[in-house]
Amino acid sequence: MNSLTDCFVLSNGVKVPCVGFGTWQTPTGDVAVQSVLAALKAGYRHIDTAWGYENEPEVGEAVRASGVPREEIFVTSKHWVISRGYQKTIEAVEASLRNLKLDYMDLYLVHWPCVAKSSPQWKEINADTWRGFERMYKDGKIRAIGVSNYQKKHIEGLYEYCTVKPMVNQIEFHPGYTQMDNVRYCQEQGILVEAWSPLGNGTVLKSPFLAAIAAKYGKSVAQLCVRFALQCGVLPLPKSVHADRIAQNADVFDFTISDEDMQAIQDMPRLGFSGYMPEDAPADILAGLLPPDKA
Ligand code: A2P
């Protein structure tokens, strides 16, 4: 990858610009609009949002206001846990499109799997949701479909039922928490791995170990993290609300991390893990993170 417009290619042939702009925890309102506009101005062509982030309207507004043709911007959103099931999933896609005020989404992801702890019928519930994804994909409302926070067992559960395989799995991935088994499994399956919190939500940026490696390349730790994901074949989604950081996080194409440093980063002790895992943060807890009128 040599620029923000170089792409990963999904299993259905759809191209995805190799660094996405993350919007998790970006406040609603003008901050969200301005930060997405700053990202598009800095050359990002891939914006990642979710119904649960509550900033889909701002993302759509910035996409339209940017002056960049819609077809040049890759827009991802995600299905929230309260919309599980075939019919509710179809309604959720329509709700996200209304929020975004867009005709289609480039990628739509299941935000969290239903897990055994939440329901003994977890596989069937995930399959029923996925049938809604397949319907909307076949209807052309979404150019590609995938999952998020899925582990191997959840993907294999889906394989028992699906006719269209997921094209993406978006998981927490950053130096200090790489879930390499899951990454390798997905890559073997032809599923593109995307990294949420590629900077460890900011926590890994203070690591002296990473700072020493970044200094060798004359780069910031944030840039090292973004580059690390790319060199693992993982698509990073760094988030910031500051224009200078937004530009900095995309300035990652003028250096290569050596094999030795890649290995050292992969081998570093756990750092910056969010604590969010599907089995430990099941649907009911996650639903509780939203205001009661949304949960
Ligand atoms: P802010 O939005 O105030 O810039 P992640 O993408 O891993 O979730 O990390 C996002 C966090 O990292 C946010 O708190 C963001 O803060 C911060 N951040 C993003 N880019 C940089 C950067 N280049 N330098 C320092 N902090 C950054």
Coordinates of C-alpha atoms and ligand atoms in Angstrom, one line a residue:
M1 CA 0.0 0.0 0.0
N2 CA 1.4 3.4 -1.0
S3 CA -1.4 5.8 -0.5
L4 CA -4.8 6.3 1.1
T5 CA -6.5 5.4 -2.1
D6 CA -4.7 2.1 -2.5
C7 CA -7.2 -0.6 -1.7
F8 CA -7.7 -4.0 -0.2
V9 CA -9.9 -6.2 -2.4
L10 CA -12.8 -8.1 -0.7
S11 CA -13.8 -11.6 -1.7
N12 CA -16.6 -10.2 -3.9
G13 CA -14.2 -7.9 -5.7
V14 CA -15.2 -4.7 -4.0
K15 CA -12.2 -2.4 -3.3
V16 CA -11.7 -0.8 0.1
P17 CA -9.3 2.2 0.6
C18 CA -6.6 0.8 2.9
V19 CA -6.9 3.2 5.8
G20 CA -10.3 4.1 7.1
F21 CA -11.3 7.0 9.4
G22 CA -12.8 5.8 12.7
T23 CA -15.6 7.6 14.4
W24 CA -16.2 5.5 17.6
Q25 CA -16.5 8.0 20.5
T26 CA -16.6 11.0 18.2
P27 CA -19.2 13.2 19.7
T28 CA -22.3 14.0 17.7
G29 CA -22.9 17.4 16.2
D30 CA -20.4 19.8 14.7
V31 CA -17.3 17.9 16.0
A32 CA -18.3 14.8 14.1
V33 CA -19.1 16.8 10.9
Q34 CA -15.8 18.7 11.1
S35 CA -13.7 15.7 11.8
V36 CA -15.1 13.7 8.9
L37 CA -14.6 16.7 6.7
A38 CA -11.0 17.0 7.9
A39 CA -10.4 13.4 7.1
L40 CA -11.8 13.7 3.6
K41 CA -9.7 16.9 3.1
A42 CA -6.6 14.9 4.3
G43 CA -7.3 12.3 1.6
Y44 CA -9.1 9.6 3.5
R45 CA -11.7 7.9 1.3
H46 CA -13.1 5.4 3.8
I47 CA -15.3 6.4 6.8
D48 CA -16.4 3.9 9.4
T49 CA -19.4 4.6 11.6
A50 CA -22.1 2.6 13.3
W51 CA -25.7 3.0 14.3
G52 CA -24.5 2.6 17.9
Y53 CA -22.1 5.5 17.6
E54 CA -25.1 7.8 17.1
N55 CA -23.2 9.9 14.5
E56 CA -24.4 8.4 11.3
P57 CA -26.3 11.6 10.4
E58 CA -23.1 13.7 10.8
V59 CA -21.1 11.2 8.7
G60 CA -23.6 11.4 5.9
E61 CA -23.7 15.2 6.2
A62 CA -19.9 15.5 5.9
V63 CA -19.8 13.0 3.0
R64 CA -22.4 15.2 1.1
A65 CA -20.8 18.5 2.1
S66 CA -17.2 17.4 1.2
G67 CA -17.7 17.8 -2.6
V68 CA -16.0 14.4 -3.1
P69 CA -18.2 12.3 -5.4
R70 CA -20.1 9.7 -3.4
E71 CA -18.7 6.8 -5.4
E72 CA -15.2 7.8 -4.4
I73 CA -16.0 7.4 -0.6
F74 CA -16.3 4.0 1.0
V75 CA -18.9 4.2 3.8
T76 CA -19.3 1.5 6.5
S77 CA -22.0 1.3 9.1
K78 CA -22.9 -1.4 11.6
H79 CA -26.0 -3.1 12.8
W80 CA -26.7 -2.8 16.5
V81 CA -27.6 -5.6 18.9
I82 CA -31.2 -4.6 19.4
S83 CA -32.0 -5.2 15.7
R84 CA -31.2 -9.0 15.6
G85 CA -33.5 -11.1 13.4
Y86 CA -34.4 -11.0 9.7
Q87 CA -37.1 -8.4 9.6
K88 CA -35.5 -6.1 12.2
T89 CA -32.2 -6.3 10.3
I90 CA -33.9 -5.1 7.1
E91 CA -35.5 -2.2 9.1
A92 CA -32.0 -1.4 10.6
V93 CA -30.4 -1.1 7.2
E94 CA -33.2 1.2 6.1
A95 CA -32.8 3.3 9.3
S96 CA -29.0 3.6 8.8
L97 CA -29.6 4.7 5.2
R98 CA -32.1 7.3 6.4
N99 CA -29.7 8.5 9.1
L100 CA -26.9 8.8 6.6
K101 CA -29.2 10.1 3.9
L102 CA -27.4 7.9 1.4
D103 CA -28.8 5.5 -1.2
Y104 CA -26.5 2.7 -0.3
M105 CA -23.7 1.7 2.1
D106 CA -20.4 0.3 0.9
L107 CA -20.1 -2.1 3.8
Y108 CA -22.5 -3.1 6.6
L109 CA -21.3 -5.1 9.6
V110 CA -22.9 -7.1 12.3
H111 CA -21.6 -5.1 15.3
W112 CA -21.5 -7.9 17.9
P113 CA -22.3 -11.6 17.7
C114 CA -25.1 -13.1 19.8
V115 CA -23.2 -15.5 22.1
A116 CA -24.0 -18.7 24.1
K117 CA -24.1 -16.8 27.3
S118 CA -26.9 -14.6 26.0
S119 CA -29.0 -17.4 24.4
P120 CA -28.7 -21.1 23.7
Q121 CA -30.1 -20.2 20.2
W122 CA -27.2 -17.9 19.5
K123 CA -26.2 -19.6 16.2
E124 CA -29.8 -19.4 14.9
I125 CA -30.2 -15.8 16.0
N126 CA -26.9 -14.8 14.2
A127 CA -28.0 -16.8 11.2
D128 CA -31.4 -15.1 11.1
T129 CA -29.7 -11.7 11.3
W130 CA -27.3 -12.7 8.5
R131 CA -30.3 -13.7 6.3
G132 CA -31.3 -10.1 6.5
F133 CA -27.8 -9.0 5.5
E134 CA -27.8 -11.4 2.6
R135 CA -31.2 -10.0 1.4
M136 CA -30.1 -6.4 1.6
Y137 CA -26.8 -7.3 -0.1
K138 CA -28.6 -9.1 -3.0
D139 CA -31.0 -6.1 -3.2
G140 CA -28.0 -3.7 -3.8
K141 CA -28.5 -1.6 -0.6
I142 CA -25.1 -2.7 0.6
R143 CA -22.0 -3.4 -1.6
A144 CA -20.4 -5.8 0.9
I145 CA -21.3 -7.4 4.1
G146 CA -19.4 -8.6 7.1
V147 CA -19.1 -9.0 10.9
S148 CA -17.4 -7.3 13.8
N149 CA -16.0 -8.7 17.0
Y150 CA -16.5 -12.3 15.7
Q151 CA -14.3 -15.1 16.9
K152 CA -13.6 -18.3 14.9
K153 CA -16.5 -20.1 16.6
H154 CA -19.0 -17.4 15.6
I155 CA -17.8 -17.3 12.0
E156 CA -18.0 -21.1 11.8
G157 CA -21.5 -20.9 13.3
L158 CA -22.5 -18.6 10.5
Y159 CA -20.9 -20.9 7.9
E160 CA -23.5 -23.6 8.9
Y161 CA -26.3 -21.4 7.6
C162 CA -25.1 -18.7 5.2
T163 CA -25.2 -18.5 1.4
V164 CA -22.9 -15.4 1.3
K165 CA -19.8 -15.6 3.4
P166 CA -18.8 -12.5 5.5
M167 CA -16.2 -10.4 3.6
V168 CA -14.9 -8.5 6.6
N169 CA -14.3 -9.0 10.3
Q170 CA -13.6 -5.8 12.3
I171 CA -11.9 -6.5 15.6
E172 CA -9.9 -4.7 18.2
F173 CA -6.3 -4.8 17.0
H174 CA -3.3 -2.8 18.0
P175 CA 0.2 -3.3 19.3
G176 CA -0.3 -4.9 22.7
Y177 CA -3.5 -6.7 21.6
T178 CA -3.5 -8.3 18.2
Q179 CA -5.7 -11.4 18.4
M180 CA -3.3 -13.0 15.9
D181 CA -5.1 -16.4 15.9
N182 CA -8.3 -14.7 14.9
V183 CA -6.5 -12.5 12.3
R184 CA -4.8 -15.6 10.7
Y185 CA -8.0 -17.6 10.7
C186 CA -9.9 -14.8 8.9
Q187 CA -7.1 -14.2 6.4
E188 CA -7.0 -17.9 5.6
Q189 CA -10.8 -17.7 5.0
G190 CA -10.4 -14.7 2.6
I191 CA -12.0 -12.4 5.2
L192 CA -10.4 -8.9 5.4
V193 CA -9.6 -8.0 9.0
E194 CA -10.2 -4.4 10.0
A195 CA -8.7 -2.9 13.2
W196 CA -10.9 -0.9 15.5
S197 CA -8.8 1.2 17.9
P198 CA -5.6 0.6 16.0
L199 CA -4.0 3.1 18.5
G200 CA -5.3 1.1 21.4
N201 CA -7.8 3.9 21.9
G202 CA -4.8 6.2 22.6
T203 CA -3.5 4.1 25.5
V204 CA -0.5 2.5 23.7
L205 CA 0.7 5.9 22.5
K206 CA 2.6 6.4 25.8
S207 CA 4.5 3.1 25.6
P208 CA 8.3 3.8 25.9
F209 CA 8.9 0.5 24.0
L210 CA 6.8 1.7 21.0
A211 CA 8.2 5.2 21.2
A212 CA 11.7 3.8 20.9
I213 CA 10.8 1.9 17.7
A214 CA 8.9 4.8 16.2
A215 CA 11.9 7.1 16.8
K216 CA 14.1 4.8 14.7
Y217 CA 11.8 5.7 11.7
G218 CA 11.3 9.3 12.6
K219 CA 7.6 8.7 13.1
S220 CA 5.1 9.1 15.9
V221 CA 3.8 6.0 17.8
A222 CA 0.4 6.6 16.2
Q223 CA 1.9 6.4 12.8
L224 CA 3.8 3.2 13.8
C225 CA 0.5 1.6 14.9
V226 CA -1.2 2.4 11.7
R227 CA 1.7 1.1 9.6
F228 CA 1.9 -2.0 11.8
A229 CA -1.7 -2.9 11.0
L230 CA -1.1 -2.4 7.3
Q231 CA 2.0 -4.6 7.3
C232 CA 0.0 -7.3 9.0
G233 CA -2.5 -7.1 6.1
V234 CA -5.1 -5.5 8.5
L235 CA -7.0 -2.4 7.6
P236 CA -6.6 0.3 10.3
L237 CA -9.4 2.7 11.3
P238 CA -7.7 5.4 13.4
K239 CA -10.0 7.9 15.1
S240 CA -9.3 11.5 16.0
V241 CA -11.2 14.8 16.2
H242 CA -8.1 16.9 15.6
A243 CA -7.2 17.8 12.0
D244 CA -3.4 17.7 12.7
R245 CA -3.7 14.2 14.1
I246 CA -6.1 13.1 11.4
A247 CA -3.5 14.1 8.8
Q248 CA -0.6 12.6 10.8
N249 CA -2.3 9.2 11.2
A250 CA -2.5 9.0 7.4
D251 CA 1.1 9.9 6.8
V252 CA 2.3 6.3 6.9
F253 CA 3.5 5.5 3.4
D254 CA 7.1 6.8 3.5
F255 CA 8.5 4.1 5.8
T256 CA 8.6 0.3 6.3
I257 CA 8.8 -1.4 9.7
S258 CA 11.6 -4.0 9.6
D259 CA 10.7 -7.7 10.0
E260 CA 12.5 -7.7 13.3
D261 CA 10.5 -4.7 14.6
M262 CA 7.3 -6.2 13.4
Q263 CA 8.1 -9.4 15.4
A264 CA 9.1 -7.4 18.4
I265 CA 5.8 -5.5 18.3
Q266 CA 3.8 -8.7 17.9
D267 CA 5.6 -10.2 20.8
M268 CA 5.2 -7.3 23.2
P269 CA 3.2 -7.9 26.4
R270 CA -0.5 -7.1 26.5
L271 CA -1.2 -3.4 26.5
G272 CA -4.3 -1.2 26.0
F273 CA -6.9 -4.0 25.8
S274 CA -10.4 -2.4 25.9
G275 CA -11.9 -5.3 27.9
Y276 CA -14.6 -5.8 25.2
M277 CA -14.9 -9.4 24.2
P278 CA -18.1 -10.9 22.7
E279 CA -18.4 -13.6 25.4
D280 CA -17.8 -11.1 28.2
A281 CA -19.7 -8.2 26.9
P282 CA -22.9 -9.9 25.6
A283 CA -25.8 -8.2 23.9
D284 CA -27.6 -7.2 27.1
I285 CA -24.6 -5.4 28.5
L286 CA -23.8 -3.7 25.3
A287 CA -27.4 -2.6 24.8
G288 CA -27.2 -1.1 28.2
L289 CA -24.4 1.2 27.1
L290 CA -27.0 3.1 25.1
P291 CA -29.6 5.5 26.5
P292 CA -32.8 3.5 27.5
D293 CA -34.8 4.9 24.6
K294 CA -32.3 3.4 22.2
A295 CA -31.7 0.1 24.0
Ligands
A2P1 P1 -8.5 12.7 19.7 O1 -9.7 12.2 19.0 O2 -8.8 13.7 20.8 O3 -7.4 13.1 18.8 P2 -8.2 4.6 18.4 O4 -8.3 5.0 17.0 O5 -7.2 3.5 18.6 O6 -9.5 4.3 19.0 O7 -7.6 5.9 19.2 C1 -8.3 7.1 19.3 C2 -7.7 7.9 20.5 O8 -6.4 8.3 20.2 C3 -8.5 9.1 20.7 O9 -8.5 9.4 22.1 C4 -7.7 10.2 19.9 O10 -7.9 11.4 20.6 C5 -6.3 9.7 20.1 N1 -5.4 10.0 19.0 C6 -5.7 9.8 17.7 N2 -4.7 10.1 16.9 C7 -3.7 10.6 17.7 C8 -2.4 11.0 17.5 N3 -1.8 11.1 16.3 N4 -1.7 11.4 18.6 C9 -2.2 11.4 19.8 N5 -3.4 10.9 20.1 C10 -4.2 10.5 19.0

